[in-house]
PDB file of C-alpha atoms and ligand atoms in Angstrom:
ATOM      1  CA  UNK A   1       5.238 -21.320   9.376  1.00 98.00           C
ATOM      2  CA  UNK A   2       4.711 -24.353  11.582  1.00 98.00           C
ATOM      3  CA  UNK A   3       1.337 -25.336  12.903  1.00 98.00           C
ATOM      4  CA  UNK A   4       0.978 -28.063  15.540  1.00 98.00           C
ATOM      5  CA  UNK A   5      -2.617 -29.441  15.732  1.00 98.00           C
ATOM      6  CA  UNK A   6      -3.570 -31.343  18.962  1.00 98.00           C
ATOM      7  CA  UNK A   7      -6.666 -33.525  18.531  1.00 98.00           C
ATOM      8  CA  UNK A   8      -8.216 -36.868  19.476  1.00 96.00           C
ATOM      9  CA  UNK A   9      -9.108 -37.367  15.822  1.00 97.00           C
ATOM     10  CA  UNK A  10      -6.074 -36.210  13.776  1.00 97.00           C
ATOM     11  CA  UNK A  11      -6.982 -38.535  10.888  1.00 97.00           C
ATOM     12  CA  UNK A  12     -10.066 -36.317  10.266  1.00 96.00           C
ATOM     13  CA  UNK A  13      -7.806 -33.543   9.226  1.00 97.00           C
ATOM     14  CA  UNK A  14      -5.325 -35.250   6.895  1.00 94.00           C
ATOM     15  CA  UNK A  15      -6.818 -34.867   3.423  1.00 96.00           C
ATOM     16  CA  UNK A  16      -7.159 -31.030   3.243  1.00 95.00           C
ATOM     17  CA  UNK A  17      -3.312 -30.851   3.628  1.00 95.00           C
ATOM     18  CA  UNK A  18      -2.732 -33.549   1.104  1.00 95.00           C
ATOM     19  CA  UNK A  19      -4.314 -31.819  -1.991  1.00 93.00           C
ATOM     20  CA  UNK A  20      -4.063 -28.797  -4.094  1.00 93.00           C
ATOM     21  CA  UNK A  21      -2.759 -25.440  -2.765  1.00 94.00           C
ATOM     22  CA  UNK A  22      -2.090 -26.556   0.919  1.00 95.00           C
ATOM     23  CA  UNK A  23      -0.235 -29.599  -0.315  1.00 96.00           C
ATOM     24  CA  UNK A  24       1.977 -27.489  -2.562  1.00 96.00           C
ATOM     25  CA  UNK A  25       2.646 -25.134   0.351  1.00 96.00           C
ATOM     26  CA  UNK A  26       3.940 -28.058   2.374  1.00 96.00           C
ATOM     27  CA  UNK A  27       6.043 -29.421  -0.553  1.00 97.00           C
ATOM     28  CA  UNK A  28       7.630 -26.004  -1.101  1.00 96.00           C
ATOM     29  CA  UNK A  29       8.553 -25.849   2.587  1.00 97.00           C
ATOM     30  CA  UNK A  30       6.416 -22.740   3.168  1.00 97.00           C
ATOM     31  CA  UNK A  31       4.274 -24.383   5.875  1.00 98.00           C
ATOM     32  CA  UNK A  32       4.632 -27.436   8.056  1.00 98.00           C
ATOM     33  CA  UNK A  33       1.589 -28.984   9.761  1.00 98.00           C
ATOM     34  CA  UNK A  34       2.186 -31.541  12.607  1.00 98.00           C
ATOM     35  CA  UNK A  35      -0.668 -33.589  14.086  1.00 98.00           C
ATOM     36  CA  UNK A  36      -0.526 -34.810  17.641  1.00 98.00           C
ATOM     37  CA  UNK A  37      -2.828 -37.536  18.881  1.00 98.00           C
ATOM     38  CA  UNK A  38      -3.792 -36.285  22.402  1.00 97.00           C
ATOM     39  CA  UNK A  39      -4.317 -39.889  23.676  1.00 97.00           C
ATOM     40  CA  UNK A  40      -0.470 -40.274  23.368  1.00 97.00           C
ATOM     41  CA  UNK A  41      -0.293 -38.089  26.446  1.00 96.00           C
ATOM     42  CA  UNK A  42      -3.199 -39.850  28.176  1.00 94.00           C
ATOM     43  CA  UNK A  43      -3.361 -41.451  31.575  1.00 82.00           C
ATOM     44  CA  UNK A  44      -3.349 -45.261  32.165  1.00 87.00           C
ATOM     45  CA  UNK A  45      -3.921 -48.094  29.791  1.00 89.00           C
ATOM     46  CA  UNK A  46      -7.380 -47.007  28.769  1.00 91.00           C
ATOM     47  CA  UNK A  47      -5.783 -43.889  27.130  1.00 93.00           C
ATOM     48  CA  UNK A  48      -8.320 -41.657  29.044  1.00 95.00           C
ATOM     49  CA  UNK A  49      -8.479 -37.984  28.084  1.00 96.00           C
ATOM     50  CA  UNK A  50     -11.904 -37.035  29.354  1.00 96.00           C
ATOM     51  CA  UNK A  51     -13.845 -37.301  32.602  1.00 95.00           C
ATOM     52  CA  UNK A  52     -17.062 -36.298  34.260  1.00 96.00           C
ATOM     53  CA  UNK A  53     -17.607 -32.606  35.272  1.00 96.00           C
ATOM     54  CA  UNK A  54     -17.211 -31.477  38.923  1.00 97.00           C
ATOM     55  CA  UNK A  55     -20.519 -30.251  40.153  1.00 97.00           C
ATOM     56  CA  UNK A  56     -22.514 -32.643  37.882  1.00 96.00           C
ATOM     57  CA  UNK A  57     -24.151 -32.016  34.569  1.00 94.00           C
ATOM     58  CA  UNK A  58     -24.282 -33.749  31.192  1.00 93.00           C
ATOM     59  CA  UNK A  59     -21.256 -34.538  29.042  1.00 94.00           C
ATOM     60  CA  UNK A  60     -17.584 -35.246  29.505  1.00 96.00           C
ATOM     61  CA  UNK A  61     -14.798 -32.676  29.920  1.00 97.00           C
ATOM     62  CA  UNK A  62     -11.353 -32.936  28.376  1.00 97.00           C
ATOM     63  CA  UNK A  63      -8.841 -33.329  31.272  1.00 97.00           C
ATOM     64  CA  UNK A  64      -6.025 -30.892  31.951  1.00 98.00           C
ATOM     65  CA  UNK A  65      -3.147 -33.272  32.336  1.00 97.00           C
ATOM     66  CA  UNK A  66      -2.859 -34.815  28.842  1.00 98.00           C
ATOM     67  CA  UNK A  67      -3.275 -31.421  27.205  1.00 98.00           C
ATOM     68  CA  UNK A  68      -0.815 -29.750  29.588  1.00 98.00           C
ATOM     69  CA  UNK A  69       1.785 -32.530  28.922  1.00 98.00           C
ATOM     70  CA  UNK A  70       1.375 -32.232  25.203  1.00 98.00           C
ATOM     71  CA  UNK A  71       1.521 -28.411  25.017  1.00 98.00           C
ATOM     72  CA  UNK A  72       4.423 -28.250  27.547  1.00 98.00           C
ATOM     73  CA  UNK A  73       6.420 -30.705  25.508  1.00 98.00           C
ATOM     74  CA  UNK A  74       5.821 -28.684  22.341  1.00 98.00           C
ATOM     75  CA  UNK A  75       6.725 -25.445  24.184  1.00 98.00           C
ATOM     76  CA  UNK A  76      10.006 -26.962  25.445  1.00 98.00           C
ATOM     77  CA  UNK A  77      10.948 -27.539  21.728  1.00 98.00           C
ATOM     78  CA  UNK A  78      10.341 -24.060  20.414  1.00 98.00           C
ATOM     79  CA  UNK A  79       8.653 -20.736  21.091  1.00 98.00           C
ATOM     80  CA  UNK A  80       5.009 -20.442  20.073  1.00 98.00           C
ATOM     81  CA  UNK A  81       3.393 -17.229  19.034  1.00 98.00           C
ATOM     82  CA  UNK A  82      -0.092 -18.282  19.884  1.00 98.00           C
ATOM     83  CA  UNK A  83      -1.831 -21.292  21.475  1.00 99.00           C
ATOM     84  CA  UNK A  84      -5.268 -21.253  19.862  1.00 99.00           C
ATOM     85  CA  UNK A  85      -8.232 -23.175  21.221  1.00 98.00           C
ATOM     86  CA  UNK A  86     -10.968 -23.804  18.561  1.00 98.00           C
ATOM     87  CA  UNK A  87     -14.313 -23.362  20.255  1.00 97.00           C
ATOM     88  CA  UNK A  88     -17.792 -22.092  19.537  1.00 96.00           C
ATOM     89  CA  UNK A  89     -17.399 -19.497  22.288  1.00 95.00           C
ATOM     90  CA  UNK A  90     -14.280 -18.035  20.825  1.00 97.00           C
ATOM     91  CA  UNK A  91     -13.838 -14.784  18.722  1.00 98.00           C
ATOM     92  CA  UNK A  92     -15.372 -15.320  15.320  1.00 98.00           C
ATOM     93  CA  UNK A  93     -12.766 -15.891  12.627  1.00 98.00           C
ATOM     94  CA  UNK A  94     -12.387 -13.005  10.244  1.00 97.00           C
ATOM     95  CA  UNK A  95      -9.943 -12.167   7.318  1.00 96.00           C
ATOM     96  CA  UNK A  96      -8.279  -9.713   9.700  1.00 96.00           C
ATOM     97  CA  UNK A  97      -7.551 -12.521  12.201  1.00 98.00           C
ATOM     98  CA  UNK A  98      -6.209 -14.700   9.371  1.00 97.00           C
ATOM     99  CA  UNK A  99      -3.974 -11.829   8.213  1.00 96.00           C
ATOM    100  CA  UNK A 100      -2.599 -11.285  11.649  1.00 98.00           C
ATOM    101  CA  UNK A 101      -1.854 -14.981  12.217  1.00 98.00           C
ATOM    102  CA  UNK A 102      -0.206 -15.311   8.745  1.00 97.00           C
ATOM    103  CA  UNK A 103       2.817 -13.379   9.865  1.00 97.00           C
ATOM    104  CA  UNK A 104       3.467 -15.640  12.967  1.00 98.00           C
ATOM    105  CA  UNK A 105       6.109 -18.373  12.970  1.00 98.00           C
ATOM    106  CA  UNK A 106       4.826 -21.107  15.260  1.00 98.00           C
ATOM    107  CA  UNK A 107       1.153 -21.815  16.142  1.00 99.00           C
ATOM    108  CA  UNK A 108      -0.494 -24.479  18.267  1.00 99.00           C
ATOM    109  CA  UNK A 109      -4.194 -25.309  17.481  1.00 98.00           C
ATOM    110  CA  UNK A 110      -6.029 -27.308  20.174  1.00 98.00           C
ATOM    111  CA  UNK A 111      -9.260 -29.046  18.974  1.00 98.00           C
ATOM    112  CA  UNK A 112     -11.963 -29.399  21.612  1.00 94.00           C
ATOM    113  CA  UNK A 113     -14.339 -32.319  21.946  1.00 87.00           C
ATOM    114  CA  UNK A 114     -17.222 -33.395  24.163  1.00 80.00           C
ATOM    115  CA  UNK A 115     -18.347 -30.494  26.342  1.00 89.00           C
ATOM    116  CA  UNK A 116     -14.925 -28.749  26.078  1.00 93.00           C
ATOM    117  CA  UNK A 117     -11.777 -28.431  28.056  1.00 97.00           C
ATOM    118  CA  UNK A 118     -11.076 -28.012  31.791  1.00 98.00           C
ATOM    119  CA  UNK A 119     -11.080 -24.246  32.423  1.00 98.00           C
ATOM    120  CA  UNK A 120      -7.566 -24.443  33.784  1.00 98.00           C
ATOM    121  CA  UNK A 121      -6.136 -25.303  30.330  1.00 98.00           C
ATOM    122  CA  UNK A 122      -7.379 -21.888  29.158  1.00 98.00           C
ATOM    123  CA  UNK A 123      -5.709 -20.165  32.060  1.00 98.00           C
ATOM    124  CA  UNK A 124      -2.437 -22.040  31.717  1.00 98.00           C
ATOM    125  CA  UNK A 125      -1.827 -22.261  27.963  1.00 98.00           C
ATOM    126  CA  UNK A 126      -4.461 -20.776  25.651  1.00 98.00           C
ATOM    127  CA  UNK A 127      -3.665 -17.367  24.223  1.00 98.00           C
ATOM    128  CA  UNK A 128      -6.533 -17.053  21.759  1.00 98.00           C
ATOM    129  CA  UNK A 129      -9.968 -18.726  21.292  1.00 98.00           C
ATOM    130  CA  UNK A 130     -11.318 -18.938  17.806  1.00 98.00           C
ATOM    131  CA  UNK A 131     -14.798 -19.896  16.454  1.00 98.00           C
ATOM    132  CA  UNK A 132     -15.498 -20.328  12.827  1.00 98.00           C
ATOM    133  CA  UNK A 133     -19.183 -19.243  13.236  1.00 98.00           C
ATOM    134  CA  UNK A 134     -22.219 -19.319  15.432  1.00 97.00           C
ATOM    135  CA  UNK A 135     -23.005 -23.063  15.166  1.00 96.00           C
ATOM    136  CA  UNK A 136     -21.703 -26.145  16.961  1.00 96.00           C
ATOM    137  CA  UNK A 137     -19.519 -28.815  15.217  1.00 96.00           C
ATOM    138  CA  UNK A 138     -18.885 -32.204  16.738  1.00 95.00           C
ATOM    139  CA  UNK A 139     -15.298 -31.119  17.432  1.00 96.00           C
ATOM    140  CA  UNK A 140     -12.711 -28.420  16.693  1.00 98.00           C
ATOM    141  CA  UNK A 141     -11.052 -30.520  13.862  1.00 98.00           C
ATOM    142  CA  UNK A 142     -12.968 -29.016  10.962  1.00 98.00           C
ATOM    143  CA  UNK A 143     -12.579 -25.610  12.388  1.00 98.00           C
ATOM    144  CA  UNK A 144      -8.805 -26.202  12.718  1.00 98.00           C
ATOM    145  CA  UNK A 145      -8.654 -27.056   9.006  1.00 98.00           C
ATOM    146  CA  UNK A 146     -10.679 -23.868   8.033  1.00 98.00           C
ATOM    147  CA  UNK A 147      -8.365 -21.700  10.188  1.00 98.00           C
ATOM    148  CA  UNK A 148      -5.160 -23.320   8.754  1.00 98.00           C
ATOM    149  CA  UNK A 149      -6.358 -22.924   5.270  1.00 97.00           C
ATOM    150  CA  UNK A 150      -7.232 -19.338   5.715  1.00 97.00           C
ATOM    151  CA  UNK A 151      -3.777 -18.623   7.152  1.00 98.00           C
ATOM    152  CA  UNK A 152      -1.524 -20.783   4.986  1.00 97.00           C
ATOM    153  CA  UNK A 153      -2.909 -19.463   1.671  1.00 96.00           C
ATOM    154  CA  UNK A 154      -1.687 -16.057   2.694  1.00 96.00           C
ATOM    155  CA  UNK A 155       1.964 -17.060   3.211  1.00 96.00           C
ATOM    156  CA  UNK A 156       4.187 -15.451   0.618  1.00 94.00           C
ATOM    157  CA  UNK A 157       4.734 -17.846  -2.292  1.00 94.00           C
ATOM    158  CA  UNK A 158       1.772 -20.104  -1.613  1.00 95.00           C
ATOM    159  CA  UNK A 159      -0.514 -18.449  -4.187  1.00 93.00           C
ATOM    160  CA  UNK A 160       0.689 -17.340  -7.591  1.00 87.00           C
ATOM    161  CA  UNK A 161       0.048 -13.813  -8.994  1.00 72.00           C
ATOM    162  CA  UNK A 162      -3.306 -14.820 -10.594  1.00 65.00           C
ATOM    163  CA  UNK A 163      -4.608 -16.341  -7.349  1.00 71.00           C
ATOM    164  CA  UNK A 164      -3.333 -13.347  -5.387  1.00 77.00           C
ATOM    165  CA  UNK A 165      -4.913 -13.139  -1.922  1.00 82.00           C
ATOM    166  CA  UNK A 166      -4.839  -9.315  -2.137  1.00 77.00           C
ATOM    167  CA  UNK A 167      -7.902  -9.345  -4.433  1.00 77.00           C
ATOM    168  CA  UNK A 168      -9.901 -11.653  -2.241  1.00 84.00           C
ATOM    169  CA  UNK A 169     -13.325 -10.702  -0.914  1.00 82.00           C
ATOM    170  CA  UNK A 170     -12.993  -9.110   2.538  1.00 85.00           C
ATOM    171  CA  UNK A 171      -9.355  -8.007   1.985  1.00 81.00           C
ATOM    172  CA  UNK A 172     -10.593  -4.429   1.482  1.00 85.00           C
ATOM    173  CA  UNK A 173     -13.837  -4.735   3.350  1.00 89.00           C
ATOM    174  CA  UNK A 174     -15.642  -5.449   0.064  1.00 93.00           C
ATOM    175  CA  UNK A 175     -17.026  -8.560  -1.460  1.00 94.00           C
ATOM    176  CA  UNK A 176     -15.604  -9.490  -4.873  1.00 93.00           C
ATOM    177  CA  UNK A 177     -17.347  -8.134  -8.096  1.00 94.00           C
ATOM    178  CA  UNK A 178     -19.001 -10.533 -10.543  1.00 96.00           C
ATOM    179  CA  UNK A 179     -16.620 -12.466 -12.712  1.00 96.00           C
ATOM    180  CA  UNK A 180     -16.977 -14.087 -16.124  1.00 98.00           C
ATOM    181  CA  UNK A 181     -15.165 -16.279 -18.602  1.00 97.00           C
ATOM    182  CA  UNK A 182     -15.670 -17.555 -22.127  1.00 97.00           C
ATOM    183  CA  UNK A 183     -18.074 -17.690 -23.883  1.00 98.00           C
ATOM    184  CA  UNK A 184     -19.115 -13.960 -24.017  1.00 98.00           C
ATOM    185  CA  UNK A 185     -22.594 -15.019 -24.934  1.00 98.00           C
ATOM    186  CA  UNK A 186     -24.154 -18.200 -23.492  1.00 98.00           C
ATOM    187  CA  UNK A 187     -27.682 -18.838 -24.611  1.00 98.00           C
ATOM    188  CA  UNK A 188     -28.319 -15.071 -24.639  1.00 98.00           C
ATOM    189  CA  UNK A 189     -26.734 -14.603 -21.178  1.00 98.00           C
ATOM    190  CA  UNK A 190     -24.171 -11.878 -21.981  1.00 98.00           C
ATOM    191  CA  UNK A 191     -20.968 -10.793 -20.314  1.00 98.00           C
ATOM    192  CA  UNK A 192     -21.219  -7.041 -19.534  1.00 98.00           C
ATOM    193  CA  UNK A 193     -19.815  -5.015 -22.505  1.00 98.00           C
ATOM    194  CA  UNK A 194     -17.422  -3.022 -20.365  1.00 98.00           C
ATOM    195  CA  UNK A 195     -15.389  -6.251 -19.617  1.00 98.00           C
ATOM    196  CA  UNK A 196     -14.916  -6.759 -23.363  1.00 98.00           C
ATOM    197  CA  UNK A 197     -13.934  -3.153 -23.980  1.00 97.00           C
ATOM    198  CA  UNK A 198     -10.262  -3.430 -23.175  1.00 97.00           C
ATOM    199  CA  UNK A 199     -10.389  -0.147 -21.315  1.00 98.00           C
ATOM    200  CA  UNK A 200      -8.601  -1.074 -18.078  1.00 97.00           C
ATOM    201  CA  UNK A 201      -9.361   2.094 -16.218  1.00 98.00           C
ATOM    202  CA  UNK A 202     -13.097   1.814 -16.935  1.00 98.00           C
ATOM    203  CA  UNK A 203     -13.083  -1.878 -16.064  1.00 98.00           C
ATOM    204  CA  UNK A 204     -11.481  -1.250 -12.661  1.00 97.00           C
ATOM    205  CA  UNK A 205     -14.087   1.522 -11.977  1.00 98.00           C
ATOM    206  CA  UNK A 206     -16.868  -0.773 -12.929  1.00 98.00           C
ATOM    207  CA  UNK A 207     -15.501  -3.572 -10.791  1.00 96.00           C
ATOM    208  CA  UNK A 208     -15.244  -1.266  -7.779  1.00 96.00           C
ATOM    209  CA  UNK A 209     -18.728  -0.044  -8.270  1.00 98.00           C
ATOM    210  CA  UNK A 210     -20.086  -3.540  -8.533  1.00 97.00           C
ATOM    211  CA  UNK A 211     -18.134  -4.639  -5.483  1.00 95.00           C
ATOM    212  CA  UNK A 212     -19.623  -1.724  -3.567  1.00 96.00           C
ATOM    213  CA  UNK A 213     -23.170  -2.508  -4.678  1.00 98.00           C
ATOM    214  CA  UNK A 214     -22.910  -6.224  -3.907  1.00 97.00           C
ATOM    215  CA  UNK A 215     -21.421  -5.534  -0.470  1.00 96.00           C
ATOM    216  CA  UNK A 216     -24.277  -3.062   0.237  1.00 97.00           C
ATOM    217  CA  UNK A 217     -26.856  -5.617  -0.798  1.00 98.00           C
ATOM    218  CA  UNK A 218     -25.328  -8.743   0.833  1.00 97.00           C
ATOM    219  CA  UNK A 219     -23.065  -7.619   3.638  1.00 96.00           C
ATOM    220  CA  UNK A 220     -23.596  -3.925   4.627  1.00 96.00           C
ATOM    221  CA  UNK A 221     -22.137  -4.773   8.055  1.00 94.00           C
ATOM    222  CA  UNK A 222     -18.513  -5.244   6.648  1.00 91.00           C
ATOM    223  CA  UNK A 223     -18.474  -1.777   4.875  1.00 88.00           C
ATOM    224  CA  UNK A 224     -16.415   0.759   6.702  1.00 72.00           C
TER     225      UNK A 224
HETATM  226  N1  ADE B 301     -15.880 -26.560  17.836  1.00 68.69           N
HETATM  227  C1  ADE B 301     -17.210 -26.796  17.766  1.00 68.69           C
HETATM  228  N2  ADE B 301     -17.880 -25.871  17.153  1.00 68.69           N
HETATM  229  C2  ADE B 301     -16.868 -24.954  16.723  1.00 68.69           C
HETATM  230  C3  ADE B 301     -16.985 -23.779  16.010  1.00 68.69           C
HETATM  231  N3  ADE B 301     -18.109 -23.249  15.553  1.00 68.69           N
HETATM  232  N4  ADE B 301     -15.836 -23.022  15.873  1.00 68.69           N
HETATM  233  C4  ADE B 301     -14.763 -23.557  16.348  1.00 68.69           C
HETATM  234  N5  ADE B 301     -14.594 -24.718  16.992  1.00 68.69           N
HETATM  235  C5  ADE B 301     -15.683 -25.412  17.215  1.00 68.69           C
END
């Protein structure tokens, strides 16, 4: 999978891809992430990428021309499955969206800033708008990192068996059951006996029951 991320602050996104699982995914050649500084496609010597809104109002708007030039150049090099704009008014990111994107080949993420982008960019290039939640960030960069992480970890070979994404919370519309590791008794706080019993069938039943109970308590909205 290849992800091209367009932003005025690409340096903000470097470290998540330089550590741990995402770094290994890059090193193994399972994912490629390319950052593009939008100002490289800007107009004039001031490297302008934003301007005042027609009709007045507060805040600056990201101009169509630099974004169009950047996306058009990328599109001339390969076919993209989706051009995704990270914005608080997009569809809220879910595990299902991450699953769907994880089988794509080439993706563009466009990070918004200021008041947002000229509407004509959406009409011309954007195929999907994604929000990571009902709150406003200073820009789309952190949202792009969240989206990229949620997708890349699903690529075959990125996680090993023990880390398997199939047992994640949300994958079966259930939150994960409680988990424990040694010691079995810490200052009187005990690990449930069933987990020490060695009876795999009973353990799986217990875990499923617990997952159901926790989902009902915390997130009844995701239960089917
Ligand atoms: N840009 C600003 N806020 C955002 C959010 N919540 N999700 C995605 N992009 C954003």
